[in-house]
């Protein structure tokens, strides 16, 4: 009888486990249950709880060979025939491209009627090939005219690039407060732990900022901490015990409760024009880009810096640690390419830097050579050698992100009818060299005659004729009709 009393509860437990496993087999049901559980958690934990739910859901869908429908659930991409047509035109391999991140890979952290902040998924959630940049995240901010973005600090280093508009940023450190006016093309570093806030000082244009964040605590994950706030966004002071907050501020509980409950407008809201004007009035001179704790720490303007290269097919702007010392510690350089309609970048690769390219305007496509995804067992037609490389290709639209690892030859092509604009963050930029593989500055033009003949197994005269045929460099005319042949991923 005693044995039976023990066995019955055990059988009950086993049956519950079986039932649980059965429900786990339905990713959609598990996602909904997970989201409901997240709503029961404290407000400060709900965001990352929801992220974890969606991450597990996507992994389950991928394991079943299914596409991720979260985009449709969140309303992204709906009523957008152009976007749907673009997706229909892509091959399955293009959709699984580990180096290309589309709209659905963003998660909204903030959304109010006056602006939003959305953050790209961790790079390693798409592919382990991107482990080298696991600690970096891409974020996009947009704020309406005269909008105020609440004071916040991150446990992450931040490099901000102003893509559109005119704003004002204030940086707070223990013994420092600096306010700077920002304009299109400005780059500014926000050191980890620095409380900062933004305003859009323009009367008509939205403020758009692209940010690269480097986590300093948990790899690939960063947190936002709101202090001067209330219920929405929630102030972290509300998490402390009442007695602690009373002692810290030497104030009565009723006074503190009123103070930390009044803010309910959200993290981005409209301010009065005179308030915005007063904040920007205190802005310092642009500064020289000297260390933050020095006399000046102003932004540097990428576009005013002048193009590193320019021709009729495009312009390339670059800023590195020599131009902006704030980048030295982070080992990052920042660039901006404006590719003329129908033109392209000449094939090139970086020796050390991994490029994170964010499309800010226009449309086009990119191609990249990758050895990691080549089907090594497949034979080329008429040859006995294994296929060593795979062509990676993807269509580009505003907000899309492309990662180009060091050593990988790549090309970006602008669609006809509109220029393609791309903001670029180069990670591991120190001592990086860009090697151009075609054009007037083609590195292979440095080979001697005997070396050319040995390498190409052709007379050097024929090889030189090909290498010298292209008079342009960096940017060239794009392919006729927007496509060309070659072994591809289709």
mmCIF file of N, CA, C and O in Angstrom, residues 192-282:
data_model
loop_
_atom_site.group_PDB
_atom_site.id
_atom_site.type_symbol
_atom_site.label_atom_id
_atom_site.label_comp_id
_atom_site.label_asym_id
_atom_site.label_seq_id
_atom_site.Cartn_x
_atom_site.Cartn_y
_atom_site.Cartn_z
ATOM 1 N N UNK A 192 29.658 54.852 -21.850
ATOM 2 C CA UNK A 192 28.820 53.984 -21.023
ATOM 3 C C UNK A 192 28.563 54.638 -19.667
ATOM 4 O O UNK A 192 29.470 55.208 -19.053
ATOM 5 N N UNK A 193 27.324 54.574 -19.199
ATOM 6 C CA UNK A 193 26.963 55.131 -17.911
ATOM 7 C C UNK A 193 26.674 56.611 -17.920
ATOM 8 O O UNK A 193 26.280 57.176 -16.890
ATOM 9 N N UNK A 194 26.837 57.261 -19.060
ATOM 10 C CA UNK A 194 26.585 58.701 -19.156
ATOM 11 C C UNK A 194 25.092 58.955 -19.360
ATOM 12 O O UNK A 194 24.503 58.482 -20.329
ATOM 13 N N UNK A 195 24.491 59.700 -18.449
ATOM 14 C CA UNK A 195 23.096 60.094 -18.635
ATOM 15 C C UNK A 195 23.035 61.144 -19.740
ATOM 16 O O UNK A 195 23.803 62.106 -19.740
ATOM 17 N N UNK A 196 22.137 60.950 -20.686
ATOM 18 C CA UNK A 196 22.005 61.919 -21.770
ATOM 19 C C UNK A 196 20.527 62.052 -22.144
ATOM 20 O O UNK A 196 19.710 61.177 -21.860
ATOM 21 N N UNK A 197 20.206 63.176 -22.752
ATOM 22 C CA UNK A 197 18.856 63.369 -23.267
ATOM 23 C C UNK A 197 18.934 64.176 -24.552
ATOM 24 O O UNK A 197 19.934 64.860 -24.824
ATOM 25 N N UNK A 198 17.892 64.055 -25.358
ATOM 26 C CA UNK A 198 17.865 64.647 -26.686
ATOM 27 C C UNK A 198 16.617 65.493 -26.878
ATOM 28 O O UNK A 198 15.576 65.221 -26.274
ATOM 29 N N UNK A 199 16.716 66.500 -27.739
ATOM 30 C CA UNK A 199 15.544 67.247 -28.190
ATOM 31 C C UNK A 199 15.649 67.412 -29.699
ATOM 32 O O UNK A 199 16.740 67.464 -30.264
ATOM 33 N N UNK A 200 14.505 67.485 -30.354
ATOM 34 C CA UNK A 200 14.448 67.832 -31.765
ATOM 35 C C UNK A 200 14.127 69.318 -31.837
ATOM 36 O O UNK A 200 13.018 69.739 -31.522
ATOM 37 N N UNK A 201 15.090 70.124 -32.250
ATOM 38 C CA UNK A 201 14.910 71.577 -32.246
ATOM 39 C C UNK A 201 14.397 72.105 -33.584
ATOM 40 O O UNK A 201 14.294 73.321 -33.776
ATOM 41 N N UNK A 202 14.067 71.194 -34.499
ATOM 42 C CA UNK A 202 13.562 71.629 -35.801
ATOM 43 C C UNK A 202 12.045 71.808 -35.730
ATOM 44 O O UNK A 202 11.352 71.099 -34.994
ATOM 45 N N UNK A 203 11.538 72.753 -36.508
ATOM 46 C CA UNK A 203 10.101 73.023 -36.504
ATOM 47 C C UNK A 203 9.306 72.064 -37.388
ATOM 48 O O UNK A 203 8.101 71.901 -37.194
ATOM 49 N N UNK A 204 10.000 71.435 -38.357
ATOM 50 C CA UNK A 204 9.268 70.633 -39.342
ATOM 51 C C UNK A 204 9.826 69.226 -39.528
ATOM 52 O O UNK A 204 9.065 68.282 -39.715
ATOM 53 N N UNK A 205 11.137 69.068 -39.489
ATOM 54 C CA UNK A 205 11.755 67.796 -39.859
ATOM 55 C C UNK A 205 11.932 66.865 -38.661
ATOM 56 O O UNK A 205 12.256 67.301 -37.555
ATOM 57 N N UNK A 206 11.723 65.578 -38.898
ATOM 58 C CA UNK A 206 11.967 64.579 -37.865
ATOM 59 C C UNK A 206 13.462 64.452 -37.612
ATOM 60 O O UNK A 206 14.288 64.658 -38.512
ATOM 61 N N UNK A 207 13.823 64.087 -36.388
ATOM 62 C CA UNK A 207 15.206 63.798 -36.025
ATOM 63 C C UNK A 207 15.413 62.292 -36.122
ATOM 64 O O UNK A 207 14.703 61.514 -35.483
ATOM 65 N N UNK A 208 16.373 61.869 -36.948
ATOM 66 C CA UNK A 208 16.669 60.451 -37.129
ATOM 67 C C UNK A 208 18.118 60.184 -36.755
ATOM 68 O O UNK A 208 19.025 60.852 -37.260
ATOM 69 N N UNK A 209 18.316 59.212 -35.870
ATOM 70 C CA UNK A 209 19.657 58.880 -35.381
ATOM 71 C C UNK A 209 19.886 57.385 -35.515
ATOM 72 O O UNK A 209 19.023 56.570 -35.170
ATOM 73 N N UNK A 210 21.068 57.032 -36.029
ATOM 74 C CA UNK A 210 21.524 55.650 -36.085
ATOM 75 C C UNK A 210 22.591 55.483 -35.008
ATOM 76 O O UNK A 210 23.502 56.313 -34.912
ATOM 77 N N UNK A 211 22.466 54.438 -34.199
ATOM 78 C CA UNK A 211 23.397 54.264 -33.082
ATOM 79 C C UNK A 211 23.994 52.862 -33.079
ATOM 80 O O UNK A 211 23.286 51.873 -33.286
ATOM 81 N N UNK A 212 25.306 52.804 -32.875
ATOM 82 C CA UNK A 212 25.988 51.530 -32.636
ATOM 83 C C UNK A 212 26.321 51.460 -31.164
ATOM 84 O O UNK A 212 26.955 52.364 -30.612
ATOM 85 N N UNK A 213 25.882 50.387 -30.497
ATOM 86 C CA UNK A 213 26.080 50.234 -29.058
ATOM 87 C C UNK A 213 26.980 49.036 -28.794
ATOM 88 O O UNK A 213 26.849 47.984 -29.425
ATOM 89 N N UNK A 214 27.897 49.211 -27.859
ATOM 90 C CA UNK A 214 28.792 48.134 -27.441
ATOM 91 C C UNK A 214 28.549 47.866 -25.959
ATOM 92 O O UNK A 214 28.865 48.688 -25.099
ATOM 93 N N UNK A 215 27.965 46.708 -25.665
ATOM 94 C CA UNK A 215 27.618 46.370 -24.283
ATOM 95 C C UNK A 215 28.875 46.229 -23.431
ATOM 96 O O UNK A 215 29.907 45.738 -23.896
ATOM 97 N N UNK A 216 28.793 46.657 -22.180
ATOM 98 C CA UNK A 216 29.943 46.567 -21.275
ATOM 99 C C UNK A 216 29.684 45.605 -20.121
ATOM 100 O O UNK A 216 30.579 45.327 -19.329
ATOM 101 N N UNK A 217 28.479 45.099 -20.022
ATOM 102 C CA UNK A 217 28.133 44.218 -18.910
ATOM 103 C C UNK A 217 27.849 42.807 -19.388
ATOM 104 O O UNK A 217 28.640 41.900 -19.194
ATOM 105 N N UNK A 218 26.724 42.626 -20.061
ATOM 106 C CA UNK A 218 26.331 41.325 -20.594
ATOM 107 C C UNK A 218 26.537 41.335 -22.099
ATOM 108 O O UNK A 218 26.001 42.206 -22.774
ATOM 109 N N UNK A 219 27.327 40.396 -22.646
ATOM 110 C CA UNK A 219 27.623 40.408 -24.086
ATOM 111 C C UNK A 219 26.364 40.478 -24.943
ATOM 112 O O UNK A 219 25.441 39.680 -24.784
ATOM 113 N N UNK A 220 26.325 41.486 -25.819
ATOM 114 C CA UNK A 220 25.223 41.617 -26.764
ATOM 115 C C UNK A 220 23.924 42.095 -26.164
ATOM 116 O O UNK A 220 22.898 42.125 -26.839
ATOM 117 N N UNK A 221 23.936 42.503 -24.911
ATOM 118 C CA UNK A 221 22.696 42.921 -24.264
ATOM 119 C C UNK A 221 22.951 44.180 -23.437
ATOM 120 O O UNK A 221 23.925 44.244 -22.683
ATOM 121 N N UNK A 222 22.101 45.156 -23.594
ATOM 122 C CA UNK A 222 22.261 46.380 -22.816
ATOM 123 C C UNK A 222 20.917 46.782 -22.233
ATOM 124 O O UNK A 222 19.864 46.399 -22.736
ATOM 125 N N UNK A 223 20.970 47.560 -21.165
ATOM 126 C CA UNK A 223 19.768 47.988 -20.464
ATOM 127 C C UNK A 223 19.671 49.510 -20.472
ATOM 128 O O UNK A 223 20.679 50.212 -20.473
ATOM 129 N N UNK A 224 18.443 50.007 -20.457
ATOM 130 C CA UNK A 224 18.172 51.435 -20.327
ATOM 131 C C UNK A 224 17.747 51.725 -18.894
ATOM 132 O O UNK A 224 16.885 51.032 -18.346
ATOM 133 N N UNK A 225 18.347 52.747 -18.279
ATOM 134 C CA UNK A 225 18.054 53.114 -16.888
ATOM 135 C C UNK A 225 17.535 54.555 -16.852
ATOM 136 O O UNK A 225 18.265 55.499 -17.161
ATOM 137 N N UNK A 226 16.252 54.705 -16.471
ATOM 138 C CA UNK A 226 15.634 56.032 -16.372
ATOM 139 C C UNK A 226 15.607 56.463 -14.911
ATOM 140 O O UNK A 226 15.036 55.774 -14.070
ATOM 141 N N UNK A 227 16.231 57.601 -14.609
ATOM 142 C CA UNK A 227 16.230 58.146 -13.257
ATOM 143 C C UNK A 227 15.201 59.242 -13.106
ATOM 144 O O UNK A 227 14.160 59.051 -12.472
ATOM 145 N N UNK A 228 15.449 60.451 -13.706
ATOM 146 C CA UNK A 228 14.443 61.525 -13.659
ATOM 147 C C UNK A 228 13.231 61.125 -14.499
ATOM 148 O O UNK A 228 13.170 61.372 -15.696
ATOM 149 N N UNK A 229 12.273 60.485 -13.874
ATOM 150 C CA UNK A 229 11.106 59.984 -14.592
ATOM 151 C C UNK A 229 9.998 59.721 -13.590
ATOM 152 O O UNK A 229 9.972 60.307 -12.494
ATOM 153 N N UNK A 230 9.065 58.839 -13.929
ATOM 154 C CA UNK A 230 7.951 58.539 -13.046
ATOM 155 C C UNK A 230 7.421 57.149 -13.308
ATOM 156 O O UNK A 230 8.144 56.168 -13.200
ATOM 157 N N UNK A 231 6.142 57.073 -13.726
ATOM 158 C CA UNK A 231 5.529 55.777 -14.014
ATOM 159 C C UNK A 231 5.789 55.318 -15.446
ATOM 160 O O UNK A 231 5.893 54.126 -15.711
ATOM 161 N N UNK A 232 5.889 56.267 -16.389
ATOM 162 C CA UNK A 232 6.086 55.916 -17.790
ATOM 163 C C UNK A 232 6.949 56.973 -18.472
ATOM 164 O O UNK A 232 6.476 58.071 -18.748
ATOM 165 N N UNK A 233 8.246 56.667 -18.732
ATOM 166 C CA UNK A 233 8.920 55.415 -18.391
ATOM 167 C C UNK A 233 9.140 55.298 -16.889
ATOM 168 O O UNK A 233 9.229 56.308 -16.189
ATOM 169 N N UNK A 234 9.250 54.076 -16.414
ATOM 170 C CA UNK A 234 9.383 53.840 -14.989
ATOM 171 C C UNK A 234 10.754 54.267 -14.493
ATOM 172 O O UNK A 234 11.780 53.869 -15.045
ATOM 173 N N UNK A 235 10.779 55.076 -13.442
ATOM 174 C CA UNK A 235 12.032 55.482 -12.824
ATOM 175 C C UNK A 235 12.596 54.342 -11.990
ATOM 176 O O UNK A 235 11.867 53.670 -11.256
ATOM 177 N N UNK A 236 13.919 54.126 -12.090
ATOM 178 C CA UNK A 236 14.506 53.050 -11.294
ATOM 179 C C UNK A 236 14.462 53.360 -9.793
ATOM 180 O O UNK A 236 14.584 52.451 -8.970
ATOM 181 N N UNK A 237 14.247 54.631 -9.434
ATOM 182 C CA UNK A 237 14.135 54.962 -8.011
ATOM 183 C C UNK A 237 12.921 54.302 -7.375
ATOM 184 O O UNK A 237 12.890 54.051 -6.163
ATOM 185 N N UNK A 238 11.902 54.005 -8.194
ATOM 186 C CA UNK A 238 10.696 53.365 -7.673
ATOM 187 C C UNK A 238 10.953 51.929 -7.231
ATOM 188 O O UNK A 238 10.142 51.339 -6.515
ATOM 189 N N UNK A 239 12.083 51.354 -7.655
ATOM 190 C CA UNK A 239 12.406 49.973 -7.304
ATOM 191 C C UNK A 239 13.016 49.870 -5.909
ATOM 192 O O UNK A 239 12.876 48.844 -5.237
ATOM 193 N N UNK A 240 13.706 50.923 -5.473
ATOM 194 C CA UNK A 240 14.290 50.923 -4.127
ATOM 195 C C UNK A 240 13.193 50.903 -3.059
ATOM 196 O O UNK A 240 12.056 51.335 -3.298
ATOM 197 N N UNK A 241 13.558 50.436 -1.890
ATOM 198 C CA UNK A 241 12.646 50.490 -0.743
ATOM 199 C C UNK A 241 12.330 51.944 -0.413
ATOM 200 O O UNK A 241 13.175 52.835 -0.581
ATOM 201 N N UNK A 242 11.099 52.180 0.065
ATOM 202 C CA UNK A 242 10.698 53.547 0.428
ATOM 203 C C UNK A 242 11.650 54.167 1.430
ATOM 204 O O UNK A 242 12.000 55.344 1.323
ATOM 205 N N UNK A 243 12.071 53.378 2.407
ATOM 206 C CA UNK A 243 12.963 53.908 3.449
ATOM 207 C C UNK A 243 14.301 54.337 2.864
ATOM 208 O O UNK A 243 14.895 55.326 3.306
ATOM 209 N N UNK A 244 14.778 53.599 1.855
ATOM 210 C CA UNK A 244 16.051 53.946 1.222
ATOM 211 C C UNK A 244 15.922 55.269 0.471
ATOM 212 O O UNK A 244 16.779 56.154 0.576
ATOM 213 N N UNK A 245 14.838 55.420 -0.280
ATOM 214 C CA UNK A 245 14.647 56.640 -1.067
ATOM 215 C C UNK A 245 14.456 57.847 -0.154
ATOM 216 O O UNK A 245 14.985 58.936 -0.414
ATOM 217 N N UNK A 246 13.709 57.660 0.948
ATOM 218 C CA UNK A 246 13.519 58.754 1.914
ATOM 219 C C UNK A 246 14.854 59.212 2.478
ATOM 220 O O UNK A 246 15.141 60.410 2.561
ATOM 221 N N UNK A 247 15.689 58.249 2.863
ATOM 222 C CA UNK A 247 16.989 58.592 3.444
ATOM 223 C C UNK A 247 17.905 59.236 2.406
ATOM 224 O O UNK A 247 18.634 60.184 2.707
ATOM 225 N N UNK A 248 17.877 58.713 1.174
ATOM 226 C CA UNK A 248 18.760 59.218 0.127
ATOM 227 C C UNK A 248 18.456 60.670 -0.218
ATOM 228 O O UNK A 248 19.362 61.487 -0.405
ATOM 229 N N UNK A 249 17.158 61.019 -0.290
ATOM 230 C CA UNK A 249 16.758 62.373 -0.684
ATOM 231 C C UNK A 249 16.414 63.259 0.511
ATOM 232 O O UNK A 249 16.104 64.442 0.323
ATOM 233 N N UNK A 250 16.449 62.658 1.717
ATOM 234 C CA UNK A 250 16.127 63.419 2.924
ATOM 235 C C UNK A 250 14.790 64.133 2.772
ATOM 236 O O UNK A 250 14.645 65.321 3.065
ATOM 237 N N UNK A 251 13.803 63.372 2.273
ATOM 238 C CA UNK A 251 12.472 63.937 2.011
ATOM 239 C C UNK A 251 11.394 62.986 2.505
ATOM 240 O O UNK A 251 11.640 61.794 2.724
ATOM 241 N N UNK A 252 10.203 63.514 2.645
ATOM 242 C CA UNK A 252 9.089 62.714 3.121
ATOM 243 C C UNK A 252 8.553 61.810 2.005
ATOM 244 O O UNK A 252 8.677 62.109 0.817
ATOM 245 N N UNK A 253 7.953 60.708 2.402
ATOM 246 C CA UNK A 253 7.457 59.727 1.448
ATOM 247 C C UNK A 253 6.418 60.275 0.503
ATOM 248 O O UNK A 253 6.429 59.977 -0.695
ATOM 249 N N UNK A 254 5.474 61.097 1.021
ATOM 250 C CA UNK A 254 4.425 61.641 0.161
ATOM 251 C C UNK A 254 5.023 62.514 -0.938
ATOM 252 O O UNK A 254 4.594 62.470 -2.098
ATOM 253 N N UNK A 255 6.007 63.313 -0.584
ATOM 254 C CA UNK A 255 6.662 64.182 -1.566
ATOM 255 C C UNK A 255 7.342 63.363 -2.647
ATOM 256 O O UNK A 255 7.236 63.661 -3.845
ATOM 257 N N UNK A 256 8.030 62.296 -2.228
ATOM 258 C CA UNK A 256 8.743 61.450 -3.180
ATOM 259 C C UNK A 256 7.778 60.689 -4.086
ATOM 260 O O UNK A 256 8.025 60.539 -5.285
ATOM 261 N N UNK A 257 6.695 60.197 -3.501
ATOM 262 C CA UNK A 257 5.722 59.455 -4.312
ATOM 263 C C UNK A 257 5.125 60.354 -5.401
ATOM 264 O O UNK A 257 4.951 59.936 -6.541
ATOM 265 N N UNK A 258 4.794 61.595 -5.018
ATOM 266 C CA UNK A 258 4.251 62.524 -6.007
ATOM 267 C C UNK A 258 5.272 62.797 -7.110
ATOM 268 O O UNK A 258 4.928 62.861 -8.287
ATOM 269 N N UNK A 259 6.546 62.926 -6.717
ATOM 270 C CA UNK A 259 7.605 63.237 -7.679
ATOM 271 C C UNK A 259 7.799 62.110 -8.691
ATOM 272 O O UNK A 259 7.930 62.351 -9.894
ATOM 273 N N UNK A 260 7.811 60.872 -8.200
ATOM 274 C CA UNK A 260 8.111 59.732 -9.071
ATOM 275 C C UNK A 260 6.855 59.055 -9.627
ATOM 276 O O UNK A 260 6.920 57.909 -10.058
ATOM 277 N N UNK A 261 5.730 59.765 -9.612
ATOM 278 C CA UNK A 261 4.515 59.240 -10.222
ATOM 279 C C UNK A 261 3.949 60.159 -11.300
ATOM 280 O O UNK A 261 3.075 59.767 -12.060
ATOM 281 N N UNK A 262 4.476 61.399 -11.387
ATOM 282 C CA UNK A 262 3.890 62.396 -12.283
ATOM 283 C C UNK A 262 4.170 62.121 -13.761
ATOM 284 O O UNK A 262 3.334 62.412 -14.621
ATOM 285 N N UNK A 263 5.346 61.583 -14.066
ATOM 286 C CA UNK A 263 5.719 61.395 -15.473
ATOM 287 C C UNK A 263 5.009 60.180 -16.059
ATOM 288 O O UNK A 263 5.295 59.039 -15.713
ATOM 289 N N UNK A 264 4.067 60.431 -16.954
ATOM 290 C CA UNK A 264 3.304 59.343 -17.581
ATOM 291 C C UNK A 264 3.216 59.520 -19.096
ATOM 292 O O UNK A 264 2.423 58.847 -19.749
ATOM 293 N N UNK A 265 4.042 60.417 -19.659
ATOM 294 C CA UNK A 265 3.939 60.739 -21.081
ATOM 295 C C UNK A 265 4.700 59.776 -21.976
ATOM 296 O O UNK A 265 4.552 59.832 -23.195
ATOM 297 N N UNK A 266 5.513 58.906 -21.398
ATOM 298 C CA UNK A 266 6.350 58.040 -22.216
ATOM 299 C C UNK A 266 7.746 58.615 -22.371
ATOM 300 O O UNK A 266 8.040 59.739 -21.944
ATOM 301 N N UNK A 267 8.621 57.848 -23.016
ATOM 302 C CA UNK A 267 10.033 58.240 -23.122
ATOM 303 C C UNK A 267 10.269 59.315 -24.169
ATOM 304 O O UNK A 267 11.308 59.972 -24.165
ATOM 305 N N UNK A 268 9.316 59.504 -25.115
ATOM 306 C CA UNK A 268 9.437 60.541 -26.143
ATOM 307 C C UNK A 268 8.105 61.283 -26.206
ATOM 308 O O UNK A 268 7.063 60.678 -26.462
ATOM 309 N N UNK A 269 8.145 62.583 -25.959
ATOM 310 C CA UNK A 269 6.902 63.347 -25.988
ATOM 311 C C UNK A 269 7.169 64.767 -26.466
ATOM 312 O O UNK A 269 8.325 65.215 -26.547
ATOM 313 N N UNK A 270 6.126 65.475 -26.772
ATOM 314 C CA UNK A 270 6.222 66.825 -27.305
ATOM 315 C C UNK A 270 6.471 67.825 -26.170
ATOM 316 O O UNK A 270 5.793 67.788 -25.138
ATOM 317 N N UNK A 271 7.440 68.704 -26.380
ATOM 318 C CA UNK A 271 7.699 69.785 -25.432
ATOM 319 C C UNK A 271 7.265 71.112 -26.049
ATOM 320 O O UNK A 271 7.034 71.204 -27.258
ATOM 321 N N UNK A 272 7.159 72.123 -25.208
ATOM 322 C CA UNK A 272 6.803 73.438 -25.727
ATOM 323 C C UNK A 272 7.978 74.028 -26.501
ATOM 324 O O UNK A 272 9.142 73.792 -26.168
ATOM 325 N N UNK A 273 7.672 74.790 -27.519
ATOM 326 C CA UNK A 273 8.728 75.347 -28.376
ATOM 327 C C UNK A 273 9.723 76.182 -27.575
ATOM 328 O O UNK A 273 10.936 76.116 -27.805
ATOM 329 N N UNK A 274 9.213 76.934 -26.603
ATOM 330 C CA UNK A 274 10.136 77.769 -25.817
ATOM 331 C C UNK A 274 11.051 76.921 -24.926
ATOM 332 O O UNK A 274 12.187 77.304 -24.639
ATOM 333 N N UNK A 275 10.573 75.746 -24.486
ATOM 334 C CA UNK A 275 11.419 74.849 -23.695
ATOM 335 C C UNK A 275 12.557 74.287 -24.549
ATOM 336 O O UNK A 275 13.706 74.235 -24.106
ATOM 337 N N UNK A 276 12.239 73.872 -25.758
ATOM 338 C CA UNK A 276 13.255 73.358 -26.672
ATOM 339 C C UNK A 276 14.269 74.446 -26.992
ATOM 340 O O UNK A 276 15.487 74.207 -27.009
ATOM 341 N N UNK A 277 13.772 75.662 -27.225
ATOM 342 C CA UNK A 277 14.655 76.774 -27.551
ATOM 343 C C UNK A 277 15.588 77.093 -26.393
ATOM 344 O O UNK A 277 16.773 77.388 -26.584
ATOM 345 N N UNK A 278 15.103 77.003 -25.165
ATOM 346 C CA UNK A 278 15.917 77.305 -24.001
ATOM 347 C C UNK A 278 17.020 76.261 -23.816
ATOM 348 O O UNK A 278 18.164 76.591 -23.467
ATOM 349 N N UNK A 279 16.692 74.978 -24.062
ATOM 350 C CA UNK A 279 17.709 73.924 -23.938
ATOM 351 C C UNK A 279 18.808 74.114 -24.969
ATOM 352 O O UNK A 279 20.001 74.052 -24.653
ATOM 353 N N UNK A 280 18.434 74.376 -26.225
ATOM 354 C CA UNK A 280 19.435 74.531 -27.285
ATOM 355 C C UNK A 280 20.235 75.818 -27.117
ATOM 356 O O UNK A 280 21.362 75.917 -27.603
ATOM 357 N N UNK A 281 19.650 76.811 -26.417
ATOM 358 C CA UNK A 281 20.364 78.077 -26.206
ATOM 359 C C UNK A 281 21.622 77.885 -25.385
ATOM 360 O O UNK A 281 22.598 78.640 -25.520
ATOM 361 N N UNK A 282 21.627 76.855 -24.537
ATOM 362 C CA UNK A 282 22.783 76.600 -23.677
ATOM 363 C C UNK A 282 23.826 75.704 -24.335
ATOM 364 O O UNK A 282 24.795 75.303 -23.695
#
